[in-house]
Short mmCIF file of C-alpha atoms in Angstrom, two decimals:
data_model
loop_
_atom_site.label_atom_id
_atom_site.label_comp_id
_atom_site.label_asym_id
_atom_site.label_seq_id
_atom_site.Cartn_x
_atom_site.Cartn_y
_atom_site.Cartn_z
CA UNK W 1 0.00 0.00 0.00
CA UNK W 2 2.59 2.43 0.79
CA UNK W 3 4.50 1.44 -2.89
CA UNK W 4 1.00 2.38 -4.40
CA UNK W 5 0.63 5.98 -2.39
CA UNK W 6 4.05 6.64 -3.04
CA UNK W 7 3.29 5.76 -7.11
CA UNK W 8 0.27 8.18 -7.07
CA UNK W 9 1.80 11.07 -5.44
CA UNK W 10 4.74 10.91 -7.88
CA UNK W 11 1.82 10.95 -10.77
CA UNK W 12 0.70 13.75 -9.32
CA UNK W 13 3.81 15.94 -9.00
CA UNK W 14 4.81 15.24 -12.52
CA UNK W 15 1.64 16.13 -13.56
CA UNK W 16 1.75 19.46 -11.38
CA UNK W 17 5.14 20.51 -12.89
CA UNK W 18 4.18 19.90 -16.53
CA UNK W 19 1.64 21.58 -16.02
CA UNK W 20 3.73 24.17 -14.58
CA UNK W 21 5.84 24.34 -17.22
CA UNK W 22 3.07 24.04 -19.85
CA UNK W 23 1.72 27.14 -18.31
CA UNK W 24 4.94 29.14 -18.27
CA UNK W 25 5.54 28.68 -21.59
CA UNK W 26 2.14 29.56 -23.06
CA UNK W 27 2.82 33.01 -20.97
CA UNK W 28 5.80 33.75 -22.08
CA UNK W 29 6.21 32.47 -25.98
CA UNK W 30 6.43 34.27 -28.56
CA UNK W 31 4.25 34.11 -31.65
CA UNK W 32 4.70 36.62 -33.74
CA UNK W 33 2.56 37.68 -36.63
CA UNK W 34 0.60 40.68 -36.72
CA UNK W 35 -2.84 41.33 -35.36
CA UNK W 36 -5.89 42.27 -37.68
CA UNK W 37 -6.38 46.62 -37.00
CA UNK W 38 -4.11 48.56 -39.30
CA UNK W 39 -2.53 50.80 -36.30
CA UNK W 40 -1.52 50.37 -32.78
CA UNK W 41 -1.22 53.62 -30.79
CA UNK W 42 1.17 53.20 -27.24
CA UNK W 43 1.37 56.43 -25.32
CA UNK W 44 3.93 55.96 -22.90
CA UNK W 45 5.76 58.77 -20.20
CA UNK W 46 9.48 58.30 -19.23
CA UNK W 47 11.33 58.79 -16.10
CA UNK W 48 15.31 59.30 -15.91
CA UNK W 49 17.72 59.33 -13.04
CA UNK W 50 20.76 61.71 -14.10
CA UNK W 51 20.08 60.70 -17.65
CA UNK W 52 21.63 64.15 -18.65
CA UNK W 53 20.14 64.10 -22.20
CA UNK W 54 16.44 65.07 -22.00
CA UNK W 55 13.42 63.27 -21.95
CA UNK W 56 12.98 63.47 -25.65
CA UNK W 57 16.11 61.53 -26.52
CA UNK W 58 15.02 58.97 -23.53
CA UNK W 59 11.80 58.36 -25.05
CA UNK W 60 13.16 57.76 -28.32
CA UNK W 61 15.97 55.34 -27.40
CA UNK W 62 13.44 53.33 -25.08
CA UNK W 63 10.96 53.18 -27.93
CA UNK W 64 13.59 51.72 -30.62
CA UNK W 65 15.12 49.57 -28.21
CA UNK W 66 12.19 47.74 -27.14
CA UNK W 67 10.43 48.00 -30.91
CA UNK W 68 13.32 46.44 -32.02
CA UNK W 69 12.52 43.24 -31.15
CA UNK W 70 8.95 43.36 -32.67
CA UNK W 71 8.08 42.39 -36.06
CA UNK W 72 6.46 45.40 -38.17
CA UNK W 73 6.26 46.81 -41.36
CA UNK W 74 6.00 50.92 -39.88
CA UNK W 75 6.81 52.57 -36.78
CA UNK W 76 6.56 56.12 -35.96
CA UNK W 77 9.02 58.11 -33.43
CA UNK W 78 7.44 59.07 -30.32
CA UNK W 79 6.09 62.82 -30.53
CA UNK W 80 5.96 64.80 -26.89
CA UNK W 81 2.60 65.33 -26.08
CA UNK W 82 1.21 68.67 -24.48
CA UNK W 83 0.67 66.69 -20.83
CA UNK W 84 4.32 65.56 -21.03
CA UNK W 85 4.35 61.97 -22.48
CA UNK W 86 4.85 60.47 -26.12
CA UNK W 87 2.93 58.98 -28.54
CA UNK W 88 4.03 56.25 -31.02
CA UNK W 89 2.28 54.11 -33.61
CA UNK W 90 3.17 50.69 -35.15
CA UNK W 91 1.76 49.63 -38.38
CA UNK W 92 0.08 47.21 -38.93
CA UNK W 93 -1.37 46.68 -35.11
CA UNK W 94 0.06 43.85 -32.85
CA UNK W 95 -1.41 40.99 -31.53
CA UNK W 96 -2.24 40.36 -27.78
CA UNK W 97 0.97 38.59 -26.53
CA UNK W 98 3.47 41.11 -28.52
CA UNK W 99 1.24 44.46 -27.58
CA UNK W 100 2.22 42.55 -23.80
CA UNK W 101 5.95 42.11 -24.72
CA UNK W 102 5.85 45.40 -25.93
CA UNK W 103 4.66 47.11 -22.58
CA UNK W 104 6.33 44.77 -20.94
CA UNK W 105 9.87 45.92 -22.49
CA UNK W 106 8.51 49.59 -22.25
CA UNK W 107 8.09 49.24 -18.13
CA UNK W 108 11.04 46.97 -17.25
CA UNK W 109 14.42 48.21 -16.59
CA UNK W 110 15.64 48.21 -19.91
CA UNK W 111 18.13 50.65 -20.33
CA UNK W 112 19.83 52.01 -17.68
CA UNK W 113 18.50 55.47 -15.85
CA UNK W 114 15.72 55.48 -18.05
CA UNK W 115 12.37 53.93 -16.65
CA UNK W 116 9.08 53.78 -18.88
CA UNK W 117 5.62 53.49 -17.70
CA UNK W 118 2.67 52.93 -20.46
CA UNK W 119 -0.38 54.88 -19.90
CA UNK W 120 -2.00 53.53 -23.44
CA UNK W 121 -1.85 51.04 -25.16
CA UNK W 122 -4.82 50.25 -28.21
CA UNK W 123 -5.26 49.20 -31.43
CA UNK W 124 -7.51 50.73 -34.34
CA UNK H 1 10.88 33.21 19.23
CA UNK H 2 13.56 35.23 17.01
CA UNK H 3 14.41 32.12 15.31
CA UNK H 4 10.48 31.47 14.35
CA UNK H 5 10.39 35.61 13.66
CA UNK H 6 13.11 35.23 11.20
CA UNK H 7 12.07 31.95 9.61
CA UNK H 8 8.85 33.48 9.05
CA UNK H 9 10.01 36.84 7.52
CA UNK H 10 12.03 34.19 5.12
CA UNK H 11 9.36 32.20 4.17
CA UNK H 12 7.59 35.56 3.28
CA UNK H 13 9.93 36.59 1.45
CA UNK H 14 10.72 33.40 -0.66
CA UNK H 15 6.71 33.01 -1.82
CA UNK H 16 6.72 36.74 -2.34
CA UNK H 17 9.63 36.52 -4.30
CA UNK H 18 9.28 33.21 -5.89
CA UNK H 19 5.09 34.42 -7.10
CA UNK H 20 6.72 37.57 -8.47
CA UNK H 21 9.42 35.50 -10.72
CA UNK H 22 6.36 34.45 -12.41
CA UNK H 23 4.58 37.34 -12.79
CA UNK H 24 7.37 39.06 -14.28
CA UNK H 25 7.58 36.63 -16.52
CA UNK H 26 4.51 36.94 -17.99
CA UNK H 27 5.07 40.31 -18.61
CA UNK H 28 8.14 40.04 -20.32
CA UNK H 29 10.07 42.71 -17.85
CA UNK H 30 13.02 40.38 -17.73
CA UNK H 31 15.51 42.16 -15.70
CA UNK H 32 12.50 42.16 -13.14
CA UNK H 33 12.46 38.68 -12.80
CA UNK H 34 15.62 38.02 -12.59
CA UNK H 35 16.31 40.92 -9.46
CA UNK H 36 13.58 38.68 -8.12
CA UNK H 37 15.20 35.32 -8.77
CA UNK H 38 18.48 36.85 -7.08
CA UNK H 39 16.57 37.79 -4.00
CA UNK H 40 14.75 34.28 -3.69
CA UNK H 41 18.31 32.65 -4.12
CA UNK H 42 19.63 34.72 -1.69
CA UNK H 43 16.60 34.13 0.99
CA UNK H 44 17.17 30.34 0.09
CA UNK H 45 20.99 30.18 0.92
CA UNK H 46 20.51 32.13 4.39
CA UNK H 47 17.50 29.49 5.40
CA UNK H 48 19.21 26.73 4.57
CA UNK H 49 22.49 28.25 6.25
CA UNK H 50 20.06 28.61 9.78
CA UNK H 51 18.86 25.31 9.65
CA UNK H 52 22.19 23.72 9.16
CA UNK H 53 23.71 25.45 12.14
CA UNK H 54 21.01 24.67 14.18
CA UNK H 55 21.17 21.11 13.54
CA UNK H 56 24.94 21.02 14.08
CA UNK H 57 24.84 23.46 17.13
CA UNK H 58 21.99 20.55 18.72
CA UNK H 59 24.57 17.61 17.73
CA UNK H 60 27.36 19.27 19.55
CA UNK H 61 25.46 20.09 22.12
CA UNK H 62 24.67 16.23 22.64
CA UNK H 63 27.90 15.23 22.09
CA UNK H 64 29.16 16.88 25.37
CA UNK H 65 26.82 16.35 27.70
CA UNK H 66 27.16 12.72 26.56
CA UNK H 67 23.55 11.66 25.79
CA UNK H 68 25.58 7.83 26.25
CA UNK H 69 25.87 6.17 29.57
CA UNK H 70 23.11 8.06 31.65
CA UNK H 71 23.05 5.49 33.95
CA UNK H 72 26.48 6.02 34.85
CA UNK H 73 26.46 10.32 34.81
CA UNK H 74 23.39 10.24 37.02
CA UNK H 75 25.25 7.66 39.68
CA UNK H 76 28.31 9.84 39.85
CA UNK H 77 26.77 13.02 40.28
CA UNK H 78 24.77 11.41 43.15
CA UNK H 79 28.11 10.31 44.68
CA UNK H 80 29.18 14.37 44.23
CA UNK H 81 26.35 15.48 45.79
CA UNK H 82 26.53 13.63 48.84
CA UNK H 83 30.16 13.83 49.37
CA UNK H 84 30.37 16.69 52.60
CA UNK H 85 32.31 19.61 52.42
CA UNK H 86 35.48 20.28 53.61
CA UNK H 87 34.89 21.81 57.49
CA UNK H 88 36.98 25.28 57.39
CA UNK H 89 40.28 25.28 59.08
CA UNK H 90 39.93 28.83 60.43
CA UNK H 91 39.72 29.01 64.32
CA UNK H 92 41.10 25.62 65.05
CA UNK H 93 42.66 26.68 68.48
CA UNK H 94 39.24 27.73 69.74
CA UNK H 95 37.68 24.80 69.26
CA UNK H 96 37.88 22.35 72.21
CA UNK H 97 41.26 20.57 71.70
CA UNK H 98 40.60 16.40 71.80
CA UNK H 99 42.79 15.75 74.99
CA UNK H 100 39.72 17.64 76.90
CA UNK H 101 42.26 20.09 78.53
CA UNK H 102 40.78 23.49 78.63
CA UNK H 103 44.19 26.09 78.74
CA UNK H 104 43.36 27.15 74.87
CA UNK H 105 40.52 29.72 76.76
CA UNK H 106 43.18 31.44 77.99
CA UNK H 107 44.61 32.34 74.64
CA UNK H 108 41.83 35.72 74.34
CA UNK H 109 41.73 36.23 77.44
CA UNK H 110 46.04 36.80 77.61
CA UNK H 111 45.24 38.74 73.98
CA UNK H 112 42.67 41.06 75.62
CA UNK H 113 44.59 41.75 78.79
CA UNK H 114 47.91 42.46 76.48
CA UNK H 115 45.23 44.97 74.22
CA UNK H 116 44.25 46.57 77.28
CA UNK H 117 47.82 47.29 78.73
CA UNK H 118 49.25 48.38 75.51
CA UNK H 119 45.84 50.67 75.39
CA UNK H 120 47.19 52.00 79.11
CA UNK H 121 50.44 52.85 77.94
CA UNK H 122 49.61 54.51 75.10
CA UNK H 123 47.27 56.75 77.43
CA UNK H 124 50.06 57.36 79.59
CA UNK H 125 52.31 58.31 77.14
CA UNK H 126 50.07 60.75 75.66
CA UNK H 127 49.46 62.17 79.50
CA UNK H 128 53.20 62.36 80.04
CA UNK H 129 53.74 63.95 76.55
CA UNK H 130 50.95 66.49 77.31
CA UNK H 131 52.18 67.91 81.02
CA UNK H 132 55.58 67.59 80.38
CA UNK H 133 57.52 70.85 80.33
CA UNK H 134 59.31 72.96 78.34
CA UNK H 135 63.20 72.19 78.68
CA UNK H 136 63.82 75.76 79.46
CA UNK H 137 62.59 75.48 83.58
CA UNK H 138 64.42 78.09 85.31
CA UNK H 139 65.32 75.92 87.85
CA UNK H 140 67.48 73.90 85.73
CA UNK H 141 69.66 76.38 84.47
CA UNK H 142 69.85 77.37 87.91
CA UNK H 143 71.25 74.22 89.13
CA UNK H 144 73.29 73.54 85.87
CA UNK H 145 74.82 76.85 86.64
CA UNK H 146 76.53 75.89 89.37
CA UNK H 147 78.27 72.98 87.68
CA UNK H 148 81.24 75.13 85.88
CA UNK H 149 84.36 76.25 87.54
CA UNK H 150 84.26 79.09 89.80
CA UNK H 151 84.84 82.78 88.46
CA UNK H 152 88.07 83.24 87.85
CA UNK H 153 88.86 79.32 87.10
CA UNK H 154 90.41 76.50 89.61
CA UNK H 155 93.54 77.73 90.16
CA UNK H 156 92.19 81.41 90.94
CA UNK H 157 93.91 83.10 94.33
CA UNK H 158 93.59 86.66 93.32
CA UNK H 159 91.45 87.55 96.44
CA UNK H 160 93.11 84.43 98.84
CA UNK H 161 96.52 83.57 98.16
CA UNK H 162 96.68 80.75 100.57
CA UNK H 163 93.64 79.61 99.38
CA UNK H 164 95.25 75.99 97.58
CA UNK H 165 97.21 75.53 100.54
CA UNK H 166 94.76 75.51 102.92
CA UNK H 167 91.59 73.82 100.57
CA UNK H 168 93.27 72.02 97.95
CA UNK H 169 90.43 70.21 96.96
CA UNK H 170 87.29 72.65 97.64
CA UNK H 171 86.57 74.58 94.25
CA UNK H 172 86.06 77.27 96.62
#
């Protein structure tokens, strides 16, 4: 009997950890392709720590840097808005898990001193 | 209760820091997750660090007090116990003495009386030092006056010439 618990509560740790795994993967793969709109607007602000070369060119190098790694056909500089933060389009529009890498890039610590945070993030 | 304080604040910290791995994940902010990884590994190595020493500080700790041969540690500290003390050595003399004779109570009673006359002396000394004179008494030099020669030496005979003859051995 205790062979036979011991056998099902390996089962069901192997099961838990592919399934882990499984998981983990779906979240974090990348698929690629493009999504179905024609644009996808991100309005983004940026923050900087003794980054002594203005917001404008810390927007701009954040931006390429992280749309870099993206797969599109267009992509616009970021323009200063009147409240302070940028706006920049992609064409054509992205699909859900690459609009998340994208923010995702945008918000972690990417580049050093800079630090992005995305207030917008939409397709049309 | 620091230890369980501690091991708690580590467990915290490894679940909060273990859930957010994953999370960051998800959202692709990379350099997130792995600060976060860092901090869990970190967490980790200090647990496992604490419950090492513990372990070895509670082997060592049974290794001398001897958790073998109880039998034998609790008979010989019974033996210690019930050994007596060593009686003190101070006083001997005053104690009665085992041939029964009884001179050693004169021994403080000689002591006090020797206090007591070295008490008196020291009184009387103090008396004589405190009535005593001065050495300059009148009368002495008066009476030490008269010890010299007389005026005009031994062998004077200015006013009696015949005085040697007659008195040879008068100094006057």
């Amino acid at each position: 009997m205790r062979t036979a618990r011991n056998v099902v509560i390996l089962l069901v740790v192997i099961g838990a950890v592919l399934f882990g795994v499984h998981a983990l993967e779906e979240a974090t793969e990348y698929h690629g392709g493009s999504g179905a709109a024609a644009t996808t607007t991100v309005v983004f602000t940026v923050q900087e720590k003794q980054f002594s070369h203005g917001a404008d060119l810390a927007a701009t190098t954040l931006w390429e840097t992280c749309v870099g790694t993206l797969g599109w056909s267009d992509t616009s500089d970021p323009v200063r808005q009147a409240d302070g933060s940028y706006q920049a389009e992609v064409h054509p529009s992205l699909p859900a898990d690459t609009r998340r890498r994208l923010r995702g890039c945008l918000e972690d610590l990417t580049l050093d001193r800079i630090r992005g945070s995305v207030t917008r993030i939409a397709s049309s | 209760m620091r230890r369980l304080f501690v091991i708690g604040v580590g467990g915290l910290t490894l679940l909060g820091s273990g859930l957010y791995f994953f999370v960051y994940l998800y959202r692709w902010e990379w350099n997130r997750a792995v600060v976060s990884g860092l901090i869990f590994l970190a967490v980790e190595v200090a647990l496992v660090g604490l419950v090492i020493s513990a372990r070895l500080t509670k082997l060592a700790r049974a290794v001398e007090t001897g958790a073998e041969h109880p039998a034998r540690r609790s008979r010989i500290a019974t033996r210690l116990h019930e050994a007596p003390a060593e009686p003190s050595a101070a006083f001997s003399w005053l104690r009665s003495s085992g041939s029964g004779s009884s001179a050693p109570v004169f021994i403080p009673i000689l002591m006090g009386t020797g206090l007591a006359l070295s008490g008196a002396a020291w009184l009387v000394e103090r008396i004589g030092r405190a009535t005593a004179r001065n050495s300059s008494d009148p009368h002495i030099a008066a009476r030490m006056s008269r010890l010299g020669p007389p005026p005009g030496g031994l062998l004077d005979d200015s006013t009696d010439p015949l005085r040697l003859l007659r008195h040879p051995a008068s100094p006057r």
